[in-house]
Short mmCIF file of C-alpha atoms in Angstrom, two decimals:
data_model
loop_
_atom_site.label_atom_id
_atom_site.label_comp_id
_atom_site.label_asym_id
_atom_site.label_seq_id
_atom_site.Cartn_x
_atom_site.Cartn_y
_atom_site.Cartn_z
CA MET O 1 -9.52 -10.72 130.83
CA LYS O 2 -12.47 -13.10 131.22
CA GLU O 3 -14.75 -10.39 129.84
CA THR O 4 -12.42 -9.89 126.88
CA LEU O 5 -12.45 -13.61 126.05
CA GLN O 6 -16.23 -13.72 126.35
CA ARG O 7 -16.56 -10.74 124.03
CA ILE O 8 -14.23 -12.34 121.48
CA LYS O 9 -16.28 -15.54 121.53
CA GLU O 10 -19.61 -13.77 121.09
CA ASN O 11 -18.32 -11.52 118.29
CA ALA O 12 -16.75 -14.46 116.46
CA LEU O 13 -19.84 -16.68 116.71
CA THR O 14 -22.07 -13.82 115.53
CA ALA O 15 -19.79 -13.12 112.57
CA ILE O 16 -19.77 -16.83 111.64
CA ARG O 17 -23.59 -17.04 111.76
CA ASN O 18 -23.96 -13.97 109.51
CA THR O 19 -21.66 -15.00 106.62
CA ASP O 20 -21.21 -17.74 104.06
CA THR O 21 -18.18 -16.38 102.24
CA GLU O 22 -15.80 -14.86 104.80
CA LEU O 23 -15.08 -17.80 107.09
CA GLU O 24 -11.34 -17.75 106.40
CA GLN O 25 -11.13 -14.03 107.15
CA ILE O 26 -12.95 -14.62 110.47
CA ARG O 27 -10.57 -17.42 111.37
CA ILE O 28 -7.57 -15.20 110.72
CA GLN O 29 -9.14 -12.27 112.60
CA TYR O 30 -9.77 -14.22 115.79
CA LEU O 31 -7.46 -17.27 115.70
CA GLY O 32 -4.58 -16.22 113.46
CA LYS O 33 -1.05 -15.42 114.62
CA LYS O 34 -2.03 -11.77 115.00
CA GLY O 35 -5.67 -12.50 115.86
CA GLU O 36 -7.59 -11.20 118.86
CA LEU O 37 -7.47 -14.45 120.84
CA THR O 38 -3.74 -14.80 120.26
CA SER O 39 -3.20 -11.24 121.51
CA VAL O 40 -5.01 -12.08 124.72
CA LEU O 41 -2.88 -15.18 125.25
CA ARG O 42 0.29 -13.16 124.77
CA GLY O 43 -0.82 -10.85 127.56
CA MET O 44 -1.14 -13.62 130.13
CA GLY O 45 2.31 -12.77 131.48
CA VAL O 46 0.80 -10.02 133.65
CA LEU O 47 -1.49 -12.49 135.40
CA SER O 48 -0.77 -14.04 138.74
CA PRO O 49 0.23 -17.72 138.85
CA GLU O 50 -3.21 -18.58 140.21
CA GLU O 51 -5.04 -16.83 137.36
CA ARG O 52 -3.01 -18.18 134.46
CA PRO O 53 -4.39 -21.76 134.38
CA ILE O 54 -7.95 -20.47 134.73
CA ILE O 55 -7.58 -17.95 131.88
CA GLY O 56 -5.64 -20.49 129.82
CA GLN O 57 -8.41 -23.08 130.13
CA LEU O 58 -11.04 -20.47 129.26
CA ALA O 59 -9.03 -19.34 126.23
CA ASN O 60 -8.77 -22.95 125.01
CA GLU O 61 -12.54 -23.38 125.40
CA VAL O 62 -13.15 -20.18 123.41
CA ARG O 63 -10.78 -21.38 120.66
CA ALA O 64 -12.50 -24.78 120.54
CA GLU O 65 -15.97 -23.19 120.27
CA ILE O 66 -14.87 -20.86 117.47
CA GLU O 67 -13.15 -23.68 115.56
CA ALA O 68 -16.23 -25.92 115.93
CA ALA O 69 -18.49 -23.14 114.71
CA LEU O 70 -16.21 -22.53 111.70
CA SER O 71 -16.16 -26.25 110.79
CA GLU O 72 -19.93 -26.58 111.13
CA LYS O 73 -20.58 -23.49 109.03
CA ALA O 74 -18.07 -24.61 106.37
CA ALA O 75 -19.83 -27.98 106.13
CA MET O 76 -23.18 -26.26 105.72
CA VAL O 77 -21.78 -23.95 103.02
CA ASN O 78 -20.25 -26.90 101.12
CA GLN O 79 -23.47 -28.91 101.34
CA LYS O 80 -25.49 -25.97 100.08
CA ALA O 81 -23.06 -25.44 97.18
CA LEU O 82 -23.26 -29.12 96.28
CA GLU O 83 -27.06 -29.09 96.27
CA GLU O 84 -27.11 -26.01 94.05
CA LYS O 85 -24.59 -27.61 91.68
CA LEU O 86 -26.59 -30.82 91.45
CA LYS O 87 -29.75 -28.85 90.79
CA ALA O 88 -28.05 -26.85 88.03
CA GLU O 89 -26.56 -30.00 86.45
CA LYS O 90 -29.75 -32.02 86.47
CA ILE O 91 -29.82 -34.56 83.65
CA ASP O 92 -32.89 -35.18 81.58
CA VAL O 93 -32.78 -38.94 81.15
CA THR O 94 -35.52 -38.77 78.52
CA LEU O 95 -33.24 -36.99 76.04
CA PRO O 96 -31.87 -39.18 73.21
CA THR O 97 -28.30 -40.34 73.86
CA THR O 98 -25.31 -40.20 71.52
CA VAL O 99 -24.72 -43.61 69.98
CA SER O 100 -21.26 -44.97 70.81
CA ARG O 101 -19.46 -46.55 67.87
CA MET O 102 -18.07 -49.98 68.68
CA GLY O 103 -14.74 -50.89 67.17
CA HIS O 104 -13.38 -54.33 66.35
CA LEU O 105 -10.05 -56.11 66.25
CA HIS O 106 -7.45 -55.12 63.68
CA PRO O 107 -7.16 -57.66 60.82
CA LEU O 108 -3.63 -58.59 61.93
CA THR O 109 -4.89 -59.28 65.45
CA GLN O 110 -7.78 -61.32 64.06
CA VAL O 111 -5.40 -63.49 62.03
CA GLN O 112 -2.94 -63.87 64.92
CA ARG O 113 -5.65 -64.94 67.36
CA SER O 114 -7.11 -67.40 64.86
CA ILE O 115 -3.69 -69.01 64.43
CA GLU O 116 -3.13 -69.07 68.20
CA ASP O 117 -6.50 -70.72 68.82
CA ILE O 118 -5.69 -73.55 66.41
CA PHE O 119 -2.29 -74.30 67.95
CA ILE O 120 -3.59 -73.97 71.50
CA GLY O 121 -6.19 -76.57 70.53
CA MET O 122 -3.29 -78.86 69.56
CA GLY O 123 -1.69 -78.51 72.98
CA PHE O 124 0.67 -75.59 72.37
CA SER O 125 1.25 -72.80 74.86
CA ILE O 126 2.23 -69.20 74.10
CA ALA O 127 5.75 -68.00 74.95
CA GLU O 128 6.91 -64.39 74.85
CA GLY O 129 10.28 -62.66 74.96
CA PRO O 130 11.95 -59.24 74.68
CA GLU O 131 11.89 -57.28 71.43
CA VAL O 132 15.26 -55.71 72.30
CA GLU O 133 17.48 -58.77 72.23
CA TYR O 134 21.07 -59.90 72.66
CA ASP O 135 23.10 -60.92 69.60
CA TYR O 136 23.62 -64.31 71.22
CA TYR O 137 19.92 -65.20 71.30
CA ASN O 138 19.09 -63.67 67.91
CA PHE O 139 22.05 -65.18 66.02
CA GLN O 140 24.76 -67.13 67.85
CA ALA O 141 22.54 -69.65 69.65
CA LEU O 142 20.65 -70.24 66.39
CA ASN O 143 23.77 -71.37 64.51
CA ILE O 144 24.09 -68.12 62.56
CA PRO O 145 27.84 -67.35 62.36
CA GLU O 146 29.42 -63.92 62.56
CA ASN O 147 29.97 -63.65 58.80
CA HIS O 148 26.32 -64.43 57.97
CA PRO O 149 24.68 -61.72 55.79
CA ALA O 150 21.71 -61.44 58.18
CA ARG O 151 24.07 -59.83 60.69
CA ASP O 152 24.84 -56.94 58.34
CA THR O 153 23.64 -53.55 59.58
CA GLN O 154 21.81 -53.19 56.26
CA ASP O 155 19.53 -56.04 57.39
CA THR O 156 19.46 -55.75 61.20
CA PHE O 157 18.83 -52.83 63.57
CA TYR O 158 21.83 -52.87 65.93
CA ILE O 159 21.68 -50.71 69.07
CA THR O 160 25.19 -51.69 70.22
CA ASP O 161 27.59 -54.37 69.01
CA ASN O 162 25.81 -56.84 71.29
CA ILE O 163 22.21 -55.56 71.43
CA LEU O 164 19.70 -55.33 68.60
CA LEU O 165 16.02 -55.27 67.73
CA ARG O 166 15.12 -58.91 67.19
CA SER O 167 14.82 -59.85 63.53
CA GLN O 168 12.70 -62.93 64.30
CA THR O 169 10.87 -64.44 67.25
CA SER O 170 13.27 -67.43 67.24
CA PRO O 171 15.14 -66.05 70.31
CA VAL O 172 12.01 -66.89 72.30
CA GLN O 173 12.52 -70.54 71.33
CA VAL O 174 16.09 -70.44 72.62
CA ARG O 175 15.04 -68.83 75.90
CA THR O 176 12.28 -71.43 76.29
CA MET O 177 14.66 -74.36 75.74
CA GLU O 178 17.10 -72.87 78.27
CA LYS O 179 14.43 -72.66 80.97
CA GLN O 180 12.23 -75.67 80.21
CA LYS O 181 13.12 -79.31 79.83
CA PRO O 182 11.44 -81.34 77.06
CA PRO O 183 8.73 -82.05 76.20
CA ILE O 184 8.31 -78.54 74.76
CA ARG O 185 5.42 -77.34 72.60
CA VAL O 186 5.19 -73.55 72.25
CA ILE O 187 4.32 -70.82 69.77
CA SER O 188 5.84 -67.34 69.98
CA PRO O 189 3.95 -64.51 68.27
CA GLY O 190 5.25 -60.95 68.27
CA ARG O 191 6.77 -57.93 66.52
CA VAL O 192 10.10 -58.23 64.70
CA TYR O 193 12.33 -55.68 62.98
CA ARG O 194 14.45 -55.71 59.84
CA SER O 195 16.09 -52.88 57.95
CA ASP O 196 13.80 -53.05 54.91
CA ALA O 197 12.62 -50.15 52.81
CA VAL O 198 8.89 -49.53 53.05
CA ASP O 199 6.98 -50.71 49.98
CA ALA O 200 3.93 -52.79 49.11
CA THR O 201 5.45 -56.03 50.45
CA HIS O 202 8.11 -54.89 52.95
CA SER O 203 8.18 -53.00 56.24
CA PRO O 204 10.90 -52.43 58.88
CA LEU O 205 8.36 -53.66 61.45
CA PHE O 206 6.17 -56.70 60.94
CA HIS O 207 4.75 -59.66 62.88
CA GLN O 208 5.73 -63.29 63.06
CA ILE O 209 4.45 -66.36 64.79
CA GLU O 210 6.90 -69.20 65.29
CA GLY O 211 6.49 -72.63 66.78
CA LEU O 212 8.71 -75.20 68.45
CA VAL O 213 8.25 -78.85 69.44
CA VAL O 214 11.02 -80.80 71.20
CA ASP O 215 10.65 -84.32 72.59
CA LYS O 216 11.95 -87.83 72.19
CA GLY O 217 11.36 -89.38 68.78
CA ILE O 218 10.07 -86.27 66.98
CA THR O 219 10.38 -86.59 63.18
CA MET O 220 9.55 -84.60 60.07
CA SER O 221 6.41 -86.69 59.63
CA ASP O 222 5.13 -85.38 62.97
CA PHE O 223 5.59 -81.85 61.67
CA LYS O 224 3.87 -82.70 58.38
CA GLY O 225 0.83 -84.10 60.21
CA MET O 226 0.62 -81.08 62.50
CA MET O 227 0.88 -78.62 59.58
CA GLU O 228 -1.83 -80.45 57.64
CA THR O 229 -4.13 -80.10 60.65
CA PHE O 230 -3.36 -76.40 60.95
CA ALA O 231 -3.73 -75.66 57.25
CA GLN O 232 -7.04 -77.48 56.93
CA GLN O 233 -8.48 -75.74 59.99
CA PHE O 234 -7.26 -72.29 58.97
CA PHE O 235 -7.58 -72.32 55.17
CA GLY O 236 -10.22 -75.02 54.62
CA SER O 237 -10.65 -78.77 54.78
CA ASP O 238 -9.58 -79.28 51.14
CA THR O 239 -6.22 -77.54 51.62
CA LYS O 240 -3.13 -79.44 50.45
CA LEU O 241 0.52 -78.88 51.42
CA ARG O 242 3.68 -78.79 49.33
CA PHE O 243 7.16 -79.06 50.87
CA ARG O 244 10.13 -77.57 48.98
CA PRO O 245 13.76 -78.10 50.11
CA HIS O 246 15.37 -74.97 51.51
CA HIS O 247 18.16 -73.86 53.84
CA PHE O 248 17.93 -72.27 57.28
CA PRO O 249 21.00 -72.21 59.57
CA PHE O 250 18.96 -73.29 62.62
CA THR O 251 17.16 -76.29 61.07
CA GLU O 252 18.36 -79.38 59.23
CA PRO O 253 16.71 -80.54 57.04
CA SER O 254 14.75 -77.37 56.15
CA ALA O 255 11.80 -76.69 53.90
CA GLU O 256 9.57 -73.95 52.55
CA ILE O 257 5.90 -74.91 52.79
CA ASP O 258 3.14 -73.91 50.38
CA VAL O 259 -0.60 -74.42 50.66
CA SER O 260 -2.95 -74.93 47.76
CA CYS O 261 -4.60 -71.61 46.96
CA PHE O 262 -7.60 -71.16 49.20
CA VAL O 263 -9.25 -68.88 46.62
CA CYS O 264 -9.08 -70.97 43.45
CA GLY O 265 -8.42 -74.39 44.98
CA GLY O 266 -5.14 -74.75 43.07
CA LYS O 267 -6.43 -73.88 39.60
CA GLY O 268 -4.57 -70.57 39.39
CA CYS O 269 -5.80 -67.04 40.09
CA ARG O 270 -4.65 -63.49 40.90
CA VAL O 271 -4.07 -64.28 44.57
CA CYS O 272 -1.68 -67.17 43.88
CA LYS O 273 -0.26 -65.51 40.73
CA ASN O 274 -1.72 -68.36 38.66
CA GLU O 275 0.59 -70.88 40.33
CA GLY O 276 -2.04 -72.68 42.37
CA TRP O 277 0.19 -72.55 45.47
CA ILE O 278 0.83 -69.93 48.17
CA GLU O 279 3.99 -69.93 50.28
CA ILE O 280 3.11 -69.53 53.96
CA LEU O 281 6.07 -70.53 56.12
CA GLY O 282 9.55 -71.94 56.55
CA ALA O 283 10.34 -74.86 58.82
CA GLY O 284 12.61 -77.78 59.55
CA MET O 285 14.05 -80.10 62.16
CA VAL O 286 15.87 -78.20 64.91
CA HIS O 287 19.61 -78.26 64.22
CA PRO O 288 21.54 -80.42 66.75
CA PHE O 289 23.88 -77.47 67.36
CA VAL O 290 20.91 -75.35 68.50
CA LEU O 291 19.73 -78.08 70.86
CA SER O 292 23.21 -78.39 72.34
CA ASN O 293 23.49 -74.62 72.80
CA CYS O 294 20.32 -74.75 74.91
CA GLY O 295 21.49 -77.63 77.09
CA ILE O 296 19.39 -80.32 75.36
CA ASP O 297 21.10 -83.56 74.29
CA PRO O 298 20.49 -84.00 70.51
CA ASN O 299 21.24 -87.71 70.86
CA VAL O 300 18.17 -88.06 73.10
CA TYR O 301 15.81 -85.38 71.87
CA SER O 302 14.78 -84.01 68.49
CA GLY O 303 12.29 -81.39 67.40
CA PHE O 304 10.94 -79.16 64.66
CA ALA O 305 10.52 -75.42 64.37
CA PHE O 306 8.50 -73.26 62.01
CA GLY O 307 7.74 -69.60 61.42
CA MET O 308 5.26 -67.59 59.40
CA GLY O 309 4.63 -63.92 58.72
CA ILE O 310 1.23 -62.78 59.96
CA GLU O 311 1.05 -59.92 57.45
CA ARG O 312 1.64 -62.31 54.55
CA ILE O 313 -1.18 -64.60 55.67
CA ALA O 314 -3.55 -61.66 56.30
CA MET O 315 -2.78 -60.18 52.88
CA LYS O 316 -3.39 -63.49 51.16
CA GLN O 317 -6.52 -64.27 53.16
CA TYR O 318 -8.14 -60.86 52.64
CA GLY O 319 -6.81 -60.15 49.14
CA ILE O 320 -4.73 -57.11 50.26
CA ASP O 321 -2.07 -56.11 47.73
CA ASP O 322 -0.23 -53.45 49.76
CA MET O 323 1.14 -54.11 53.27
CA ARG O 324 1.16 -50.39 54.06
CA LEU O 325 -2.63 -50.41 54.24
CA LEU O 326 -2.39 -52.50 57.42
CA TYR O 327 -0.44 -49.76 59.23
CA GLU O 328 -2.06 -46.53 58.04
CA ASN O 329 -5.00 -46.74 60.48
CA ASP O 330 -7.48 -45.69 57.81
CA VAL O 331 -10.84 -46.56 59.37
CA ARG O 332 -12.47 -46.82 55.95
CA PHE O 333 -10.06 -49.65 55.12
CA LEU O 334 -10.16 -51.38 58.50
CA GLU O 335 -13.97 -51.42 58.67
CA GLN O 336 -13.97 -54.00 55.85
CA PHE O 337 -12.62 -56.64 58.22
#
């Protein structure tokens, strides 16, 4: 049996040396379940007890030598294949390269980041919240009663009776006031959803950026001074503000705010529809009911909140007359900005 094992080893090693492609077949032939070495091991039952450990040790040595030879040859074959592949795929670095086109930020992103930079410079931080929101945060906590028209399914995307796609980023303000004690100074940009038909000035998806300040002794004059700073930095140093009384359920008093047209300076042009003013946002002092809902004592603290549509500002700033252009991903249009 020693001679048989020696012959198996020599035949296997010779076969391994003479091939580059049949290593697996050789392994199966000599080391497989029905291989020659396995057959020898199965015949060890006829050996005497003294011979079995000797033949067993020799068989293990033969197996180890064959396996080592297979591994070494496989490594050589793989290295040779790699060298041939690298040689075939050689790159000529002197050839001219393809110029990569660099993109740039979308106009809505540009406007949003410009607004964020101004408010961050005034000490605001950015707060974010879920776009799929509870009715409580989107309406109830903001003093919007159940019979309010904004709750109608014609205006709001309801998923269930209690869950909806947020129609404003105001829920982020509520969540912030619940988690953070005054002083609070945050802005909350993000996507919002309303059941509007798509046309030149409406979309079921658009972007807002809202702001909130809550502290002791906050008044409407604080808001006016902050908005003047923002408007002059964003639209130009000569920009003027106009406050018009309005109604929002979550602020009292409330106002719509216009800026003097940044194109004509207030003289009247196509952008401002010859009015000299452009409406940019709604705002007001945070309603005491909203403060109470969020665990803030309205007898100690007061604050103001505001919100603006990013699309509206982008359209006015860039002279875009159709909101749909901002969503169509037409590179010819976007390259202008």
